[in-house]
Coordinates of N, CA and C in Angstrom, one line a residue:
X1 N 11.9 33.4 15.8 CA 11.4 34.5 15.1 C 9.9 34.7 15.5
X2 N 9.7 36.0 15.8 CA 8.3 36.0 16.3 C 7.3 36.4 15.4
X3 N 5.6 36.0 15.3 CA 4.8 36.2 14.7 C 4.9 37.6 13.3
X4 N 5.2 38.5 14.1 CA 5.0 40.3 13.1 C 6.2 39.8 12.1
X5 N 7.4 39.5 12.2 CA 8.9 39.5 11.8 C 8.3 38.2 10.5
X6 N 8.1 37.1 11.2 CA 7.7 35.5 10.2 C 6.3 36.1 9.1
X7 N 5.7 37.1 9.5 CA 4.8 37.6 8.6 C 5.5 38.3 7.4
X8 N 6.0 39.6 7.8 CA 6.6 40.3 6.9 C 7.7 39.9 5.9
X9 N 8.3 38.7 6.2 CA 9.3 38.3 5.7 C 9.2 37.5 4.8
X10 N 7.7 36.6 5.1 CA 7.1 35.6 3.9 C 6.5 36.6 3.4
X11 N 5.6 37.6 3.9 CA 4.9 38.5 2.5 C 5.9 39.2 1.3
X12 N 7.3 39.4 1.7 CA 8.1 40.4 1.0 C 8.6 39.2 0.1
X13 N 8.6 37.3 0.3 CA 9.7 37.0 -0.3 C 8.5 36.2 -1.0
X14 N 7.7 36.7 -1.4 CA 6.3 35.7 -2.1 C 5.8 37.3 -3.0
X15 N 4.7 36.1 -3.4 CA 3.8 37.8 -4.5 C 2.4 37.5 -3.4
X16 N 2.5 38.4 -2.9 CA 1.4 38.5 -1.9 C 0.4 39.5 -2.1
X17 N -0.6 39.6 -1.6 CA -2.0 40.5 -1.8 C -1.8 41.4 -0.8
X18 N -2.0 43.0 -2.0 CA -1.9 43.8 -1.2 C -2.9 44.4 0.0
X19 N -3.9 43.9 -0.2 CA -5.3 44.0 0.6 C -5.5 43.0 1.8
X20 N -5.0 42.1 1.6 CA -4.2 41.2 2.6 C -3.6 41.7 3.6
X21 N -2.9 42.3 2.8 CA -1.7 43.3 4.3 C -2.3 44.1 4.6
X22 N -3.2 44.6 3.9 CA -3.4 46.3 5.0 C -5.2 45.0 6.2
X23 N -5.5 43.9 5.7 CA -6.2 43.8 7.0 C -5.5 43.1 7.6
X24 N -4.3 42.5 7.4 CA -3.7 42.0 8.8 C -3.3 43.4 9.4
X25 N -2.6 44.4 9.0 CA -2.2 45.2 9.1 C -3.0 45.8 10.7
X26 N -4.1 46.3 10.5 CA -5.0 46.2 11.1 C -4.8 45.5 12.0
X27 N -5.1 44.5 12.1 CA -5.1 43.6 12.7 C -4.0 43.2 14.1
X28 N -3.3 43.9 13.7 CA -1.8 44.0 14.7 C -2.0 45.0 16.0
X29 N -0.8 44.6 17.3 CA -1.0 45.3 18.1 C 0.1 46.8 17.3
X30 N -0.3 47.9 17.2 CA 0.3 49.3 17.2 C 1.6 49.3 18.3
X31 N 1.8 49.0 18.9 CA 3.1 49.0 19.7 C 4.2 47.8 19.2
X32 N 3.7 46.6 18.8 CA 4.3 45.7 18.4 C 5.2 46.4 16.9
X33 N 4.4 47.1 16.3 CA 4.5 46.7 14.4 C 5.1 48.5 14.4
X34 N 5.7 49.3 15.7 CA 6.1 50.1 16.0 C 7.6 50.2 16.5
X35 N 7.9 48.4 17.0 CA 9.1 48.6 17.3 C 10.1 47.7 15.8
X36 N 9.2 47.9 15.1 CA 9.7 47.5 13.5 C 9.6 48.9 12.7
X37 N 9.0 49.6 12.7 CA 9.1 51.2 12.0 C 9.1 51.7 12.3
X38 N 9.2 52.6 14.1 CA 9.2 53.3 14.8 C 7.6 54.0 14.3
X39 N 7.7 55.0 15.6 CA 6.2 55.9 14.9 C 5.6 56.2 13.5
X40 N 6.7 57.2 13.1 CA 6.0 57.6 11.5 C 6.4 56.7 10.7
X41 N 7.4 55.5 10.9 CA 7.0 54.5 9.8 C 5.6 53.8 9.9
X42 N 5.0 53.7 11.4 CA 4.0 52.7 11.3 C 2.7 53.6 11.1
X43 N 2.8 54.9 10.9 CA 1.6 55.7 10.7 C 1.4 55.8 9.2
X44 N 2.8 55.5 8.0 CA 3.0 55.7 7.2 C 1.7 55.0 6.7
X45 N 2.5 53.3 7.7 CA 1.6 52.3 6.9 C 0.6 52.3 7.1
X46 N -0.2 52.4 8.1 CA -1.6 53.1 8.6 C -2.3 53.2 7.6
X47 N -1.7 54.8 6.8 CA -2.7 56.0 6.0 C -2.3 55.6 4.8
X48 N -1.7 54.6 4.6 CA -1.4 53.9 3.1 C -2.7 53.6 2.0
X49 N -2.9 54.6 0.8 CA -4.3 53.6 0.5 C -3.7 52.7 -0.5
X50 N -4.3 50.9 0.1 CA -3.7 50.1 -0.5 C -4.7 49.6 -1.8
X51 N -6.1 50.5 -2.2 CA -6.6 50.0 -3.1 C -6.0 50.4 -4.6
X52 N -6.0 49.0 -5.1 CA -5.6 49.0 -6.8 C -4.1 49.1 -6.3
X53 N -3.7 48.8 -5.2 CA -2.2 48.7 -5.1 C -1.5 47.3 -5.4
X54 N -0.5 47.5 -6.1 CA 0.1 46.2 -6.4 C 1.5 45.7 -5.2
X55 N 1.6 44.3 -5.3 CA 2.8 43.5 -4.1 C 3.9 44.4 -3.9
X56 N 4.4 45.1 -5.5 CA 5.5 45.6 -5.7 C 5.3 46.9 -5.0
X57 N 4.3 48.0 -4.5 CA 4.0 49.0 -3.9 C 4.2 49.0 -3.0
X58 N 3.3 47.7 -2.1 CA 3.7 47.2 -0.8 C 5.1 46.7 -0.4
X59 N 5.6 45.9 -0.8 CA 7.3 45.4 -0.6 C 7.7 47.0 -0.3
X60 N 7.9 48.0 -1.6 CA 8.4 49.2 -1.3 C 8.5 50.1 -0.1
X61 N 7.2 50.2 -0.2 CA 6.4 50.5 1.2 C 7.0 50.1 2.6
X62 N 6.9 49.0 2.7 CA 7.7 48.2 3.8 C 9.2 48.6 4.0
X63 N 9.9 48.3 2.7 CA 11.3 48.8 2.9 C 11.7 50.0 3.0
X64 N 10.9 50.9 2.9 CA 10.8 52.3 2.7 C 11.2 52.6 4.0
X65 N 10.0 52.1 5.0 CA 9.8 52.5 6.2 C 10.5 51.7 7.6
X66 N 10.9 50.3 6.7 CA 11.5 49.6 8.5 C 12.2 50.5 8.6
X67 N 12.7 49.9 10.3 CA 13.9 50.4 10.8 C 15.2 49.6 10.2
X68 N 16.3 50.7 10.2 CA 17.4 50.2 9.2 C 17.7 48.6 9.9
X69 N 18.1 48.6 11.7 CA 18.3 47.9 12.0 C 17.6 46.2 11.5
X70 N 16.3 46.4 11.7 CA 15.3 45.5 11.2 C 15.7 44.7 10.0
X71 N 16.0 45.6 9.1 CA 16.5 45.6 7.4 C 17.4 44.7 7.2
X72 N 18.3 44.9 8.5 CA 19.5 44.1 8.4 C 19.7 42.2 8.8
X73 N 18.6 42.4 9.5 CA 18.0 41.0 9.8 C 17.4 40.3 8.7
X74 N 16.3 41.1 7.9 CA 15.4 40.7 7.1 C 16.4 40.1 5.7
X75 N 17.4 41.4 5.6 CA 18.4 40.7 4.4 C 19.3 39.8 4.8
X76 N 19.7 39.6 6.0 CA 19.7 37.8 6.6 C 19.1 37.0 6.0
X77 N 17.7 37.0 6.8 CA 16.8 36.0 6.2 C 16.5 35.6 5.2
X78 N 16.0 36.6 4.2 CA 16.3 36.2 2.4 C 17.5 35.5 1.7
X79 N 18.7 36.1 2.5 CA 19.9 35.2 1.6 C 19.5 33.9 2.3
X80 N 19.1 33.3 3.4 CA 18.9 31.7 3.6 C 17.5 31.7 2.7
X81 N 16.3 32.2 2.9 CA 15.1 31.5 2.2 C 15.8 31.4 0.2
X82 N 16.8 31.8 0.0 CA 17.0 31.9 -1.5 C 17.7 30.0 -1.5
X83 N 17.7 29.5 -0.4 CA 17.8 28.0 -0.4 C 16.5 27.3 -0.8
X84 N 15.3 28.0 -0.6 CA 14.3 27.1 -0.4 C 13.6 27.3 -1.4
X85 N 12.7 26.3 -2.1 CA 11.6 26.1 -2.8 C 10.2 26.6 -2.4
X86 N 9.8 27.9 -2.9 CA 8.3 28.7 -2.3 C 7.7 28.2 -3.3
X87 N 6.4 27.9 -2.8 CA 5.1 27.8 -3.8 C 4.3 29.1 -2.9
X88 N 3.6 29.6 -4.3 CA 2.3 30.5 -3.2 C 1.1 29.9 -4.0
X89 N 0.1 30.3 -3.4 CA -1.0 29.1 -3.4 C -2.2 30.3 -4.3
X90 N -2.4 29.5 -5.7 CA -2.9 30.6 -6.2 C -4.3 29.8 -6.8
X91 N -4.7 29.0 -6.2 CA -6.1 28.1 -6.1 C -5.9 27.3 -5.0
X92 N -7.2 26.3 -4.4 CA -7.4 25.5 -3.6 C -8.4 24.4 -3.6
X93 N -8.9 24.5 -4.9 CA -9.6 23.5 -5.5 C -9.3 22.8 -6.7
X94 N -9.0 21.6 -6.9 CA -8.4 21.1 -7.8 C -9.0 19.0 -7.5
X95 N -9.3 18.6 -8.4 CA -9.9 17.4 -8.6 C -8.5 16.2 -7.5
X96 N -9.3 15.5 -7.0 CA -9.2 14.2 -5.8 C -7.7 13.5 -6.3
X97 N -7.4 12.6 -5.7 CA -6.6 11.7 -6.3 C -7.1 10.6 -7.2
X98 N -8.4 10.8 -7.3 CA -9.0 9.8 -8.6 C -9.0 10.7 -9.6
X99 N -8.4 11.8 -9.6 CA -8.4 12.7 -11.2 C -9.7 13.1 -11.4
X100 N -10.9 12.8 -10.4 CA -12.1 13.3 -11.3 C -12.9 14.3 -10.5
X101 N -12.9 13.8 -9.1 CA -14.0 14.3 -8.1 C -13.0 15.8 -7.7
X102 N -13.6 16.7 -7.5 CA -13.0 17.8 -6.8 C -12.9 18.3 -5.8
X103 N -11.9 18.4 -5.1 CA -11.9 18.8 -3.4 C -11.6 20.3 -3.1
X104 N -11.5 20.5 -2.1 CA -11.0 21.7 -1.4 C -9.7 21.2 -0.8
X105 N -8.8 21.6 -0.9 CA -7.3 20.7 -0.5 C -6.7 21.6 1.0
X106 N -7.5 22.5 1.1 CA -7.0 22.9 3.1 C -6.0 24.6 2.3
X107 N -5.5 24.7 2.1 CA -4.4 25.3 1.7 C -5.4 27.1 1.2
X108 N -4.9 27.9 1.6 CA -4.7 29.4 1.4 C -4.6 30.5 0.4
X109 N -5.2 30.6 -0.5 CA -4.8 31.5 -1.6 C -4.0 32.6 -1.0
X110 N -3.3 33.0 -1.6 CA -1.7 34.0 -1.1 C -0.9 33.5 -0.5
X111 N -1.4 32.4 0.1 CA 0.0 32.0 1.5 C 1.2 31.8 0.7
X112 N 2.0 31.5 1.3 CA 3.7 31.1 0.9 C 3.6 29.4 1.5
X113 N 4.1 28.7 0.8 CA 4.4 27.7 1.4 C 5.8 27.1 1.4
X114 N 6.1 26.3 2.1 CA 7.5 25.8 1.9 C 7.6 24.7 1.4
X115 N 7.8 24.5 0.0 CA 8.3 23.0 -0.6 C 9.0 22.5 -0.6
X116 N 8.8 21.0 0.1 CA 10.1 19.8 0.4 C 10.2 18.7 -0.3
X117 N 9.5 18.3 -1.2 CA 9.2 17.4 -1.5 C 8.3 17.5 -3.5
X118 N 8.5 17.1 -4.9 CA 7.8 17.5 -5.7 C 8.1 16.4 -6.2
X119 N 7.0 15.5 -6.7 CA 6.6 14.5 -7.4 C 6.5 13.9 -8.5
X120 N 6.4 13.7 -9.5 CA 5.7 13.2 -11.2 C 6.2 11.5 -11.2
X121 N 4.9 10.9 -11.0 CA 4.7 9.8 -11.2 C 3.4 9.2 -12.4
X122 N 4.2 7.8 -13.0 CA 3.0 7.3 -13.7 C 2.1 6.6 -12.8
X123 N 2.4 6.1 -12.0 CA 1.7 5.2 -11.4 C -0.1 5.2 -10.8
X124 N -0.8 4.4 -9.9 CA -2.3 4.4 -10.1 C -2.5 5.4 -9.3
X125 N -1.6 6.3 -8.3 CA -2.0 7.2 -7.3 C -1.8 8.0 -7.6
X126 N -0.6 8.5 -8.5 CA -0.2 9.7 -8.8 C -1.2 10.0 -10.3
X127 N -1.2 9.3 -11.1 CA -1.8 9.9 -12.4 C -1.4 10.1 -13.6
X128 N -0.2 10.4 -13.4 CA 0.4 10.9 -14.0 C 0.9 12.5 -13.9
X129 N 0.2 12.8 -12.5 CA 0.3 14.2 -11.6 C 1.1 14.6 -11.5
X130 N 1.3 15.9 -11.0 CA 2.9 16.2 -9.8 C 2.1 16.7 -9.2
X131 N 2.4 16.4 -7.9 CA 2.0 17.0 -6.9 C 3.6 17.2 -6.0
X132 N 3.1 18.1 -5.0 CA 4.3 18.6 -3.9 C 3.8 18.1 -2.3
X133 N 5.2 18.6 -1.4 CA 4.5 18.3 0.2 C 5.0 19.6 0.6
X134 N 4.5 20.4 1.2 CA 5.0 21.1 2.0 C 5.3 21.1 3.3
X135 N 5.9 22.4 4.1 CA 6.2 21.4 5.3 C 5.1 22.2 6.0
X136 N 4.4 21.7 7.0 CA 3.1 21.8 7.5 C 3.2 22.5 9.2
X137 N 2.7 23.5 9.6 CA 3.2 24.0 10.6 C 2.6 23.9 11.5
X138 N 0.9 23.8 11.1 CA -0.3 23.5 11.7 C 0.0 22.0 12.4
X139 N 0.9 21.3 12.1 CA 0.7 19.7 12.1 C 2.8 19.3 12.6
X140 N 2.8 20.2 13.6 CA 4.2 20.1 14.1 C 5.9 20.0 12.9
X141 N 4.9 20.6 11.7 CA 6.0 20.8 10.6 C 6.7 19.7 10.0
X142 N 5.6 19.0 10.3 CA 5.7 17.6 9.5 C 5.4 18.2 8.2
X143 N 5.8 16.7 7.1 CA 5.2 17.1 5.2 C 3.6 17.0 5.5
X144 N 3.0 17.7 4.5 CA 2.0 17.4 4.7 C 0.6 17.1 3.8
X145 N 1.8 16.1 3.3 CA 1.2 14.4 2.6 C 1.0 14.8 1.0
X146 N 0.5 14.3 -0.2 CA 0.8 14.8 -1.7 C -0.5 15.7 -1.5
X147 N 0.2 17.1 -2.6 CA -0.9 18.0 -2.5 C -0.5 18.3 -4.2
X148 N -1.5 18.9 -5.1 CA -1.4 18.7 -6.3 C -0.4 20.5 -6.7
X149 N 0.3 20.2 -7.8 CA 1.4 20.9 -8.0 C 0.3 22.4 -8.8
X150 N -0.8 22.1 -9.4 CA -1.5 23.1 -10.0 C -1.7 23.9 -8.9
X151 N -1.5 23.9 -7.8 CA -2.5 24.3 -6.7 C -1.2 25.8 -6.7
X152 N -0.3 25.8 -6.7 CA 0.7 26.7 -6.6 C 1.3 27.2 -7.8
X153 N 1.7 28.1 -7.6 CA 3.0 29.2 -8.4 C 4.0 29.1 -7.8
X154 N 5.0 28.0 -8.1 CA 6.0 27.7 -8.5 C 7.4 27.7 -9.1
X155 N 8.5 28.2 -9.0 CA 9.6 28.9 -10.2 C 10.6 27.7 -9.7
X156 N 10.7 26.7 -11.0 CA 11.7 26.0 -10.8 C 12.8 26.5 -11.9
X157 N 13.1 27.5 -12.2 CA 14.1 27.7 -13.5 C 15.6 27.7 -12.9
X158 N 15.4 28.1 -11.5 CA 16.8 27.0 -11.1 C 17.1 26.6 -9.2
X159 N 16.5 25.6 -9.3 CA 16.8 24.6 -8.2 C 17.7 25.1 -7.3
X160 N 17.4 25.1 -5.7 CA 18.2 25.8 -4.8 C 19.3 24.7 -4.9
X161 N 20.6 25.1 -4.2 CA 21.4 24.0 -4.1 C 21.2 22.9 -3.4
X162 N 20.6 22.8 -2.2 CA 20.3 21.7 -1.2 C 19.8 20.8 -1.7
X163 N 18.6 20.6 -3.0 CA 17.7 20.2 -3.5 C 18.2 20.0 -4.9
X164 N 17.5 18.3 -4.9 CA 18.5 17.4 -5.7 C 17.2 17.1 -7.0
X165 N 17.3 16.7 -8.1 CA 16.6 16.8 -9.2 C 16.6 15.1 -9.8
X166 N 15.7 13.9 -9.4 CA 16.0 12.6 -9.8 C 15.2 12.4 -11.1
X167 N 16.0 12.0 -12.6 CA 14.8 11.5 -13.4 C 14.8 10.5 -13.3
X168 N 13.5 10.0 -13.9 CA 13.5 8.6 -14.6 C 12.8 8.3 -15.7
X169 N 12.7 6.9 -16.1 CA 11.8 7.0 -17.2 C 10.1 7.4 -17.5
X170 N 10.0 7.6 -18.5 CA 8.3 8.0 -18.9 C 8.6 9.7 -18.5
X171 N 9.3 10.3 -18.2 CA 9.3 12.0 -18.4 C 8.9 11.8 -16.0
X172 N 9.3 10.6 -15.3 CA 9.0 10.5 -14.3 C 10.2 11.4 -13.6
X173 N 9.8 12.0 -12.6 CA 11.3 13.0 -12.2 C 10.7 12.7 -10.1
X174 N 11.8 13.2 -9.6 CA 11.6 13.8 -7.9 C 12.6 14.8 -7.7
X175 N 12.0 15.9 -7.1 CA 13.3 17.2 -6.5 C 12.9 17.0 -5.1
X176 N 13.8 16.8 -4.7 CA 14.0 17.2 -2.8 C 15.3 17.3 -2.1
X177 N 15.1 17.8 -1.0 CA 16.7 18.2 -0.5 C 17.6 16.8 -0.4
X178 N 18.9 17.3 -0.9 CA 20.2 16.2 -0.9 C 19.7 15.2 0.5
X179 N 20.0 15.8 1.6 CA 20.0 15.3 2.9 C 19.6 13.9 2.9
X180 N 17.8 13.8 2.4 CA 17.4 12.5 2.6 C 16.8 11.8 1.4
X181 N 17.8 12.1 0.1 CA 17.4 11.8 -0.9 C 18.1 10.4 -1.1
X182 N 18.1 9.5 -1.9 CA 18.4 7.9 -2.1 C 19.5 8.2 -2.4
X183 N 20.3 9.1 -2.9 CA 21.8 9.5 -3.5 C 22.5 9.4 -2.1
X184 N 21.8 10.3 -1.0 CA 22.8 10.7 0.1 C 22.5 9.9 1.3
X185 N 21.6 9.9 1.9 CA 21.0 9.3 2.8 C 21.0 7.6 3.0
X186 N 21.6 7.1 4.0 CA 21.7 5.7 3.8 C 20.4 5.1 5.0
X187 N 19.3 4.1 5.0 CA 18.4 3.9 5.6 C 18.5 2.6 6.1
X188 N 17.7 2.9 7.4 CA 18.0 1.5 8.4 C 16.3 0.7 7.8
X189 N 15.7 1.5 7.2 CA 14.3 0.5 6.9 C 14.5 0.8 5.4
X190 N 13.5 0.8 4.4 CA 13.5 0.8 2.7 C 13.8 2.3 2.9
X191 N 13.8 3.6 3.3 CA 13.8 4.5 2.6 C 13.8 5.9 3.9
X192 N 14.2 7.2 3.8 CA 14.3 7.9 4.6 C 13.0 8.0 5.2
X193 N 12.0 8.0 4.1 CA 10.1 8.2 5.1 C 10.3 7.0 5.5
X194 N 10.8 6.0 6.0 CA 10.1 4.9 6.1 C 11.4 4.7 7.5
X195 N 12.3 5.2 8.2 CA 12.8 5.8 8.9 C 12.2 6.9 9.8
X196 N 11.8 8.1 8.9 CA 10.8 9.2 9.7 C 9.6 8.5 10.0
X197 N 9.0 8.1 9.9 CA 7.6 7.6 10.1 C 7.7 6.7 11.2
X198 N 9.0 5.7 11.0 CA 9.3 4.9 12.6 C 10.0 5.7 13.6
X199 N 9.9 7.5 13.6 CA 10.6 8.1 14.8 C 12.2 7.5 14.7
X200 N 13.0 7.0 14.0 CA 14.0 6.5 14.1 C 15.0 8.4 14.2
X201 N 15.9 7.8 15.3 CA 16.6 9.5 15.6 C 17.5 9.9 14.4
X202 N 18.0 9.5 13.6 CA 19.1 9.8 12.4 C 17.8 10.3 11.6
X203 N 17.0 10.0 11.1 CA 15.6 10.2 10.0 C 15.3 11.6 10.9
X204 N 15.2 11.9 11.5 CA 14.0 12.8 12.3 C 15.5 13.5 12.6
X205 N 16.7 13.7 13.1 CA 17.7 14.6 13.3 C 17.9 15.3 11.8
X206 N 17.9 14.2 10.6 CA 18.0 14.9 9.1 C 17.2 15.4 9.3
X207 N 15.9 15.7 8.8 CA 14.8 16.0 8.9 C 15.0 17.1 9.0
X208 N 15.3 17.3 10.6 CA 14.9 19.3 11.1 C 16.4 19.9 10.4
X209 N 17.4 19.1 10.8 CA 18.6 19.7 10.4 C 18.5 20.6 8.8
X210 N 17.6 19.6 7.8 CA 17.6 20.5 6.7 C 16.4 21.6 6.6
X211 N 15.6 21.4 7.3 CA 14.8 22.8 7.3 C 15.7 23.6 7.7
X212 N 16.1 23.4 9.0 CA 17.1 24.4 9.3 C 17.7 25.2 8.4
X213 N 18.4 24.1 7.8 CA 19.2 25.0 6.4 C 19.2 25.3 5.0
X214 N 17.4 25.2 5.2 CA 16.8 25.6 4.1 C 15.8 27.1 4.8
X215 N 16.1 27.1 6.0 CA 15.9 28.7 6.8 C 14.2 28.6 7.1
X216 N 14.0 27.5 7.4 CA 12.6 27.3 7.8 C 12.7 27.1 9.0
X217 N 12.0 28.0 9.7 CA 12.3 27.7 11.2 C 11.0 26.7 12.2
X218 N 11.9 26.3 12.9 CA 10.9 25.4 13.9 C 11.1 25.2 15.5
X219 N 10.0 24.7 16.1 CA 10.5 25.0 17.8 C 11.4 23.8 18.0
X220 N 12.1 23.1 17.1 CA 13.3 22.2 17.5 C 14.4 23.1 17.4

C-alpha cells in the first residue's frame, strides 16, 4: 500500500482533523492525489474551504470525489481494519510510570494507532493503570512498549474477533489477539514476548501473521 492510499484510509477510518488534511493535502504531489480523483475530483479538494469543517465533511468529501475504482479497494480495506483495535491519540502528555512526574510520551494528536496489546494491572509498574502497545512503524512494527490508555480514544463496546478479553482478580483484565495469547499459543520460553524477544521463528512468524490479519500492513 503506498504512502497517499495508507493516508486516506487511516484518516477515513479514525476521527481525524479536518485542518490536518487540507495541510497534508497540500502537501502532496498533484499528479499523485490525481490518480485517486482524477482532475476535478482533485481540484474539488483543492478549493474545499476546510475551516470550521468537521471529520464528517471531510470523509464526505473524499467519498464524494474518489474514483469509483479506488472506492472499491478502500471498502476492502475497512472490512479488514473492522478486525482491529484503533486508538486515536487525543493527548500526549500524561504523568510517568511513577504516577507522578509528567512526560511527553512520543505519540501524535489525531494519528490513528494500531492497538495490540491493553493492560490493567495492580502491580508496582502498572499502578493500577491500563495502559496499551501499539504496533510501532517508526521502530520496524514492533509493540511499542506500555503507553498509558488515557492517551487515546478508544471504543471497546465490542472487541474485534481476533482479540481475546482475560480477567482476573482485583477488576485486573488483558485484551490481545487470540494468536499469542496464553489460551492459544503454546511457548518454548515463559511466554509469547519471551519467545519474540529471543527472535525465536514460531513467535516472530505469529507475530506478523496476525497483523496481517488484523489488516495492518508491513514490509514482511
Amino acid at each position: 500500500m503506498d504512502a497517499i492510499k495508507g493516508y486516506l484510509i487511516d484518516f477515513i477510518s479514525s476521527n481525524g482533523n479536518a485542518q490536518k488534511f487540507e495541510k497534508w493535502l497540500y502537501e502532496q504531489d498533484s499528479s499523485f492525489l490525481e490518480n485517486y480523483f482524477g482532475e476535478n475530483g482533485y481540484l474539488n479538494l483543492i478549493g474545499y474551504d476546510y475551516r470550521k469543517k468537521t471529520f464528517e465533511d471531510v470523509v464526505e468529501l473524499i467519498k464524494t470525489n474518489i474514483n469509483p475504482e479506488v472506492k472499491i479497494e478502500f471498502d476492502k480495506e475497512f472490512e479488514k481494519r473492522k478486525k482491529m483495535i484503533s486508538g486515536v491519540c487525543v493527548k500526549n502528555i500524561a504523568p510517568d510510570y511513577d504516577g507522578k512526574s509528567l512526560r511527553n510520551w512520543g505519540i501524535e494528536i489525531g494519528e490513528v494507532y494500531s492497538i495490540i496489546n491493553i493492560w490493567k494491572k495492580r502491580d508496582s509498574i502498572f499502578k493500577k493503570r491500563v495502559y496499551v502497545e501499539y504496533v510501532n512503524p517508526q521502530y520496524h512494527f514492533f509493540p511499542s512498549g506500555l503507553v498509558p490508555m488515557e492517551l487515546f480514544e478508544i471504543n471497546l463496546t465490542n472487541i474485534p474477533d481476533p482479540y481475546l478479553k482475560s480477567s482476573y482478580r482485583f477488576g485486573e483484565y488483558k485484551i490481545e489477539p487470540k494468536a499469542w495469547s496464553k489460551e492459544f499459543y503454546l511457548p518454548i520460553n515463559k511466554s509469547f514476548w519471551d519467545d519474540f524477544y529471543n527472535h525465536d521463528d514460531k513467535a516472530v512468524d505469529t507475530y506478523h501473521d496476525t497483523l496481517k490479519e488484523l489488516g495492518i500492513i508491513t514490509p514482511w
